[in-house]
Every structure is written in C-alpha cells, then in structure tokens.
mmCIF file of C-alpha atoms in Angstrom:
data_model
loop_
_atom_site.group_PDB
_atom_site.id
_atom_site.type_symbol
_atom_site.label_atom_id
_atom_site.label_comp_id
_atom_site.label_asym_id
_atom_site.label_seq_id
_atom_site.Cartn_x
_atom_site.Cartn_y
_atom_site.Cartn_z
ATOM 1 C CA MET A 1 -0.460 -0.298 0.343
ATOM 2 C CA THR A 2 1.177 3.008 -0.944
ATOM 3 C CA VAL A 3 1.090 6.488 1.598
ATOM 4 C CA TYR A 4 -1.262 7.547 -0.342
ATOM 5 C CA GLU A 5 -3.746 5.030 -0.728
ATOM 6 C CA MET A 6 -3.016 4.598 3.221
ATOM 7 C CA TYR A 7 -4.149 8.528 3.613
ATOM 8 C CA ALA A 8 -6.557 8.241 0.897
ATOM 9 C CA ASP A 9 -10.082 7.325 3.670
ATOM 10 C CA ILE A 10 -8.443 9.478 6.455
ATOM 11 C CA ASP A 11 -11.294 11.757 6.977
ATOM 12 C CA GLY A 12 -9.525 15.733 6.853
ATOM 13 C CA GLU A 13 -12.809 17.601 8.159
ATOM 14 C CA ALA A 14 -13.540 14.926 11.226
ATOM 15 C CA ILE A 15 -9.619 15.380 11.687
ATOM 16 C CA ASP A 16 -9.457 18.873 11.567
ATOM 17 C CA SER A 17 -12.005 19.433 13.815
ATOM 18 C CA ALA A 18 -11.140 17.506 16.521
ATOM 19 C CA GLU A 19 -7.793 19.170 16.742
ATOM 20 C CA ASP A 20 -9.302 22.770 16.819
ATOM 21 C CA ASN A 21 -10.879 21.054 19.847
ATOM 22 C CA ILE A 22 -7.888 20.258 21.306
ATOM 23 C CA LEU A 23 -6.363 23.313 20.071
ATOM 24 C CA ASN A 24 -9.519 25.392 22.030
ATOM 25 C CA SER A 25 -9.365 22.685 25.044
ATOM 26 C CA GLU A 26 -5.816 23.682 25.627
ATOM 27 C CA ALA A 27 -5.936 27.075 25.438
ATOM 28 C CA ALA A 28 -8.860 26.050 27.864
ATOM 29 C CA PHE A 29 -6.818 24.412 30.419
ATOM 30 C CA ASP A 30 -3.956 26.946 30.006
ATOM 31 C CA LEU A 31 -6.462 29.688 31.568
ATOM 32 C CA ALA A 32 -7.695 28.198 34.110
ATOM 33 C CA SER A 33 -4.425 26.892 35.993
ATOM 34 C CA ASN A 34 -3.630 30.362 35.755
ATOM 35 C CA ALA A 35 -6.878 31.397 37.215
ATOM 36 C CA VAL A 36 -5.749 28.668 39.897
ATOM 37 C CA LYS A 37 -2.633 30.479 40.577
ATOM 38 C CA ASP A 38 -4.313 34.231 40.774
ATOM 39 C CA MET A 39 -6.855 33.331 42.852
ATOM 40 C CA THR A 40 -4.386 32.215 45.400
ATOM 41 C CA ARG A 41 -2.085 34.516 45.633
ATOM 42 C CA ALA A 42 -5.037 36.900 45.341
ATOM 43 C CA ARG A 43 -6.807 35.509 48.315
ATOM 44 C CA GLN A 44 -3.300 35.117 50.271
ATOM 45 C CA THR A 45 -3.082 38.915 50.038
ATOM 46 C CA ILE A 46 -5.851 39.912 50.883
ATOM 47 C CA GLN A 47 -6.260 37.702 54.008
ATOM 48 C CA HIS A 48 -2.580 39.143 55.003
ATOM 49 C CA ALA A 49 -3.901 42.622 54.481
ATOM 50 C CA HIS A 50 -7.626 41.606 56.125
ATOM 51 C CA HIS A 51 -4.914 40.648 58.544
ATOM 52 C CA TYR A 52 -2.248 43.206 59.434
ATOM 53 C CA PHE A 53 -5.196 45.852 58.823
ATOM 54 C CA GLN A 54 -7.014 43.900 62.345
ATOM 55 C CA ASN A 55 -3.739 44.273 64.071
ATOM 56 C CA ALA A 56 -4.373 48.436 63.401
ATOM 57 C CA LEU A 57 -7.646 48.590 64.424
ATOM 58 C CA ARG A 58 -7.420 46.559 67.788
ATOM 59 C CA THR A 59 -4.139 48.620 68.943
ATOM 60 C CA TYR A 60 -6.063 51.715 67.818
ATOM 61 C CA ASP A 61 -9.081 51.260 69.942
ATOM 62 C CA ALA A 62 -6.477 49.738 72.928
ATOM 63 C CA ILE A 63 -4.599 53.769 72.517
ATOM 64 C CA ARG A 64 -8.454 55.184 72.700
ATOM 65 C CA GLY A 65 -9.888 53.025 74.963
ATOM 66 C CA PRO A 66 -9.106 52.445 79.057
ATOM 67 C CA LEU A 67 -6.141 50.579 78.488
ATOM 68 C CA SER A 68 -4.427 53.141 76.470
ATOM 69 C CA LYS A 69 -2.113 53.686 79.588
ATOM 70 C CA THR A 70 -0.984 50.623 79.473
ATOM 71 C CA ILE A 71 0.237 50.643 76.341
ATOM 72 C CA GLY A 72 3.644 52.713 75.048
ATOM 73 C CA SER A 73 5.451 55.077 77.510
ATOM 74 C CA PHE A 74 3.301 58.199 78.736
ATOM 75 C CA GLY A 75 2.817 60.834 77.549
ATOM 76 C CA GLU A 76 2.981 62.669 74.062
ATOM 77 C CA MET A 77 6.362 60.882 73.464
ATOM 78 C CA GLY A 78 4.392 57.280 74.106
ATOM 79 C CA ARG A 79 1.470 58.074 71.955
ATOM 80 C CA ARG A 80 2.934 58.841 69.223
ATOM 81 C CA ASN A 81 4.991 55.701 69.096
ATOM 82 C CA ASP A 82 1.652 53.706 69.493
ATOM 83 C CA TYR A 83 0.032 56.078 66.347
ATOM 84 C CA ARG A 84 3.834 54.689 65.076
ATOM 85 C CA GLU A 85 2.564 51.492 65.894
ATOM 86 C CA CYS A 86 -0.479 51.215 63.990
ATOM 87 C CA ILE A 87 0.503 53.501 60.820
ATOM 88 C CA SER A 88 2.982 50.703 60.348
ATOM 89 C CA PHE A 89 0.336 47.634 60.610
ATOM 90 C CA SER A 90 -2.141 49.850 57.919
ATOM 91 C CA ARG A 91 0.719 50.658 55.299
ATOM 92 C CA ARG A 92 2.025 46.882 55.598
ATOM 93 C CA ALA A 93 -1.984 46.310 55.432
ATOM 94 C CA GLN A 94 -2.012 48.664 51.702
ATOM 95 C CA VAL A 95 0.866 47.115 50.334
ATOM 96 C CA CYS A 96 -1.038 43.726 50.582
ATOM 97 C CA LEU A 97 -4.043 45.063 49.509
ATOM 98 C CA ASP A 98 -2.548 46.556 47.042
ATOM 99 C CA GLU A 99 -0.615 43.327 45.311
ATOM 100 C CA TYR A 100 -4.163 42.100 45.663
ATOM 101 C CA PHE A 101 -5.627 44.551 42.684
ATOM 102 C CA ARG A 102 -3.014 44.014 40.418
ATOM 103 C CA VAL A 103 -3.935 40.880 40.795
ATOM 104 C CA MET A 104 -6.612 40.730 40.561
ATOM 105 C CA GLU A 105 -6.929 43.480 36.952
ATOM 106 C CA GLY A 106 -7.550 40.550 34.949
ATOM 107 C CA TYR A 107 -10.614 39.176 36.997
ATOM 108 C CA LEU A 108 -12.865 41.946 37.897
ATOM 109 C CA TYR A 109 -15.955 40.080 36.211
ATOM 110 C CA THR A 110 -15.475 37.690 37.260
ATOM 111 C CA LEU A 111 -16.407 39.221 40.872
ATOM 112 C CA PRO A 112 -20.540 39.727 41.469
ATOM 113 C CA GLU A 113 -22.332 43.672 41.619
ATOM 114 C CA ASP A 114 -21.131 43.605 46.069
ATOM 115 C CA ARG A 115 -18.274 42.153 45.924
ATOM 116 C CA ARG A 116 -17.720 44.363 42.832
ATOM 117 C CA ALA A 117 -18.636 47.781 45.453
ATOM 118 C CA ASP A 118 -16.343 46.308 47.729
ATOM 119 C CA HIS A 119 -13.182 46.230 45.014
ATOM 120 C CA ASP A 120 -14.045 49.448 43.659
ATOM 121 C CA ALA A 121 -14.611 51.533 47.532
ATOM 122 C CA LEU A 122 -11.452 50.104 49.073
ATOM 123 C CA LYS A 123 -9.784 51.378 45.844
ATOM 124 C CA VAL A 124 -10.641 54.612 47.181
ATOM 125 C CA LEU A 125 -10.593 55.025 50.596
ATOM 126 C CA GLY A 126 -7.345 53.270 51.021
ATOM 127 C CA LEU A 127 -5.932 51.529 54.202
ATOM 128 C CA MET A 128 -4.021 54.663 55.402
ATOM 129 C CA GLN A 129 -6.858 56.450 57.412
ATOM 130 C CA ILE A 130 -4.348 56.156 61.022
ATOM 131 C CA GLN A 131 -1.807 57.956 59.324
ATOM 132 C CA LYS A 132 -4.107 60.508 57.610
ATOM 133 C CA ILE A 133 -4.980 60.745 62.050
ATOM 134 C CA SER A 134 -1.658 60.944 63.368
ATOM 135 C CA ASN A 135 -1.083 64.026 60.996
ATOM 136 C CA LEU A 136 -3.958 65.914 62.760
ATOM 137 C CA LEU A 137 -3.276 65.309 66.246
ATOM 138 C CA PHE A 138 0.482 65.271 66.041
ATOM 139 C CA GLY A 139 1.361 67.248 62.462
ATOM 140 C CA GLY A 140 -1.621 69.936 62.507
ATOM 141 C CA SER A 141 -1.010 73.725 62.606
ATOM 142 C CA LEU A 142 -1.334 75.394 66.149
ATOM 143 C CA MET A 143 -4.165 77.380 64.150
ATOM 144 C CA THR A 144 -7.013 74.579 63.957
ATOM 145 C CA SER A 145 -9.406 74.132 66.070
ATOM 146 C CA ALA A 146 -9.589 71.479 68.419
ATOM 147 C CA GLN A 147 -12.973 70.982 67.555
ATOM 148 C CA ARG A 148 -12.302 70.751 64.126
ATOM 149 C CA THR A 149 -9.164 67.842 64.330
ATOM 150 C CA THR A 150 -11.742 66.571 66.478
ATOM 151 C CA ALA A 151 -13.902 66.502 63.273
ATOM 152 C CA SER A 152 -11.806 65.730 61.313
ATOM 153 C CA VAL A 153 -10.775 63.096 62.734
ATOM 154 C CA LYS A 154 -14.634 61.228 63.087
ATOM 155 C CA VAL A 155 -14.487 61.106 59.317
ATOM 156 C CA MET A 156 -11.237 58.954 59.081
ATOM 157 C CA ILE A 157 -12.621 56.452 62.427
ATOM 158 C CA SER A 158 -16.326 56.896 59.849
ATOM 159 C CA LYS A 159 -13.429 55.732 56.552
ATOM 160 C CA GLN A 160 -11.634 53.181 58.668
ATOM 161 C CA GLU A 161 -14.274 50.641 59.577
ATOM 162 C CA LYS A 162 -16.400 51.616 56.606
ATOM 163 C CA ALA A 163 -12.759 49.807 54.732
ATOM 164 C CA PHE A 164 -12.904 47.089 57.260
ATOM 165 C CA VAL A 165 -16.179 46.156 56.187
ATOM 166 C CA HIS A 166 -15.578 46.594 52.724
ATOM 167 C CA LEU A 167 -12.272 44.769 53.533
ATOM 168 C CA THR A 168 -13.909 41.500 55.811
ATOM 169 C CA ALA A 169 -16.261 40.832 53.185
ATOM 170 C CA LEU A 170 -13.910 40.747 50.067
ATOM 171 C CA ALA A 171 -12.016 38.893 51.690
ATOM 172 C CA VAL A 172 -14.293 35.721 52.197
ATOM 173 C CA TRP A 173 -15.216 36.144 48.944
ATOM 174 C CA VAL A 174 -11.597 35.578 47.314
ATOM 175 C CA GLN A 175 -11.911 32.562 49.710
ATOM 176 C CA ASP A 176 -14.524 31.185 48.915
ATOM 177 C CA ARG A 177 -13.926 31.479 45.230
ATOM 178 C CA VAL A 178 -10.268 29.470 45.071
ATOM 179 C CA PRO A 179 -12.041 26.504 45.132
ATOM 180 C CA ILE A 180 -14.798 27.436 42.186
ATOM 181 C CA VAL A 181 -11.726 27.640 40.045
ATOM 182 C CA GLU A 182 -9.838 24.698 41.471
ATOM 183 C CA GLN A 183 -12.421 22.733 39.832
ATOM 184 C CA GLU A 184 -13.115 24.580 37.455
ATOM 185 C CA LYS A 185 -9.173 23.653 36.268
ATOM 186 C CA ARG A 186 -9.976 19.658 36.855
ATOM 187 C CA LEU A 187 -12.917 20.126 34.136
ATOM 188 C CA ALA A 188 -10.967 21.631 32.087
ATOM 189 C CA GLU A 189 -7.707 18.948 32.436
ATOM 190 C CA THR A 190 -10.783 16.297 31.669
ATOM 191 C CA ALA A 191 -12.099 18.103 28.538
ATOM 192 C CA ARG A 192 -8.199 18.692 26.901
ATOM 193 C CA ASN A 193 -7.665 14.859 27.812
ATOM 194 C CA THR A 194 -10.981 13.696 26.596
ATOM 195 C CA SER A 195 -10.046 15.408 23.245
ATOM 196 C CA ARG A 196 -6.535 13.957 23.402
ATOM 197 C CA ARG A 197 -8.224 10.839 23.356
ATOM 198 C CA GLU A 198 -10.956 11.676 21.085
ATOM 199 C CA LEU A 199 -8.087 12.487 17.795
ATOM 200 C CA ALA A 200 -6.039 9.710 18.912
ATOM 201 C CA ALA A 201 -9.126 7.833 18.127
ATOM 202 C CA LEU A 202 -9.635 9.332 14.759
ATOM 203 C CA TRP A 203 -6.667 8.338 13.147
ATOM 204 C CA MET A 204 -6.408 4.615 15.077
ATOM 205 C CA THR A 205 -9.943 4.436 12.906
ATOM 206 C CA SER A 206 -8.603 5.756 10.217
ATOM 207 C CA LEU A 207 -5.106 3.457 9.726
ATOM 208 C CA SER A 208 -7.004 0.615 10.643
#
C-alpha cells in the first residue's frame, strides 16, 4: 500500500475538527491554570491585608480606650510611638491590598455586583486612615481648632471602619472563590484529555 492509499480514507474534516477541539481545550486549560494561580495569590494577599489591618484597628482601639495607659510610655512621645505602630500595620496592609488589586485586574468580571462595589470602595478609601489621623493629631497647625481636628478625626475613623467592612466581605469572597476555580481547572483538564483521546481514536480508526 502506498502512502497515498494509506491516508486516502482519512476523514480530514473530522481530524481538523478534533484538532481544533484540542487547541481550544488546551487554551481553556491554560486559562483555568492561570486563574488558580492568580486567585490563590489574591487570597493570600487579601488575607494578609485583612490580618494587618485588623491588628492596626485593635492597636488603635487600645490607644483610644481605657487600656491606653498600658500601651507604650506615658505622654505625647508614648502616644506617637503607639500611632507609629498602627501606621506600620496599616502600611503593610496597604501593600498587600495593592498586590491584590494588581492580581485581580484581569478577573474583575468575576466579581458579583456587591463585591465589585467593595473592591471599588477600597480603591478609593485605601487602608491608611490612621496615617491621616496621626497627622491631624500631631502634625496639624496650631491655628487648627480642637473642634475641627476632632471632627476630621471622626471622619477618618468612619472611613477606617467602612474600609474594614469592605475588606472583610471581599476577603471572604476570594476565599470562597478559590475552590471554584480549582474545580474549573479539573474540568478543563478532563475536557483537554478527552479531546486528545478523541483525536487519537480518529487516527487509529482511519488507519485501521
């Protein structure tokens, strides 16, 4: 049998279709694999952001509350040091949140409407309210009235509390999202393997 005769009975159209299926399934698997990697990274970074920001809020609550005298040294220098600790936690939280934003750029379409609202709100609010509170308390002009400073601090506290609510809701969603993309990857892998077997079967049938 000549080479021409060997391949004369091959269903070229079916082969082409099967090869297209393989290309599509390979692409889908690659996308699913990248989604798992990126969402795992998003989960890690937003959980770290939540952890650091929660520590900042707890420290700030202690500074403001009855336990303030047990934190740091007494006097203004001690208060400044306590605020620096809060700022340090908040800065770490912001770095982690920024990395989350970077990772999620290609997946914003997966966010449901309410979580997208949380995402966008955090973009605006950020997690550095304590820095602004510290500036108001220790870096303000002598001409700024205590009443005005107190009002401005209250605004920052409100924004800080809102940021924590948004951050918590988003962190929970990302946590729940990871198993979903992992399942999607498993399904994509199954589909890819099936398309490979189908192409191999077509070739074997055509050559038998």
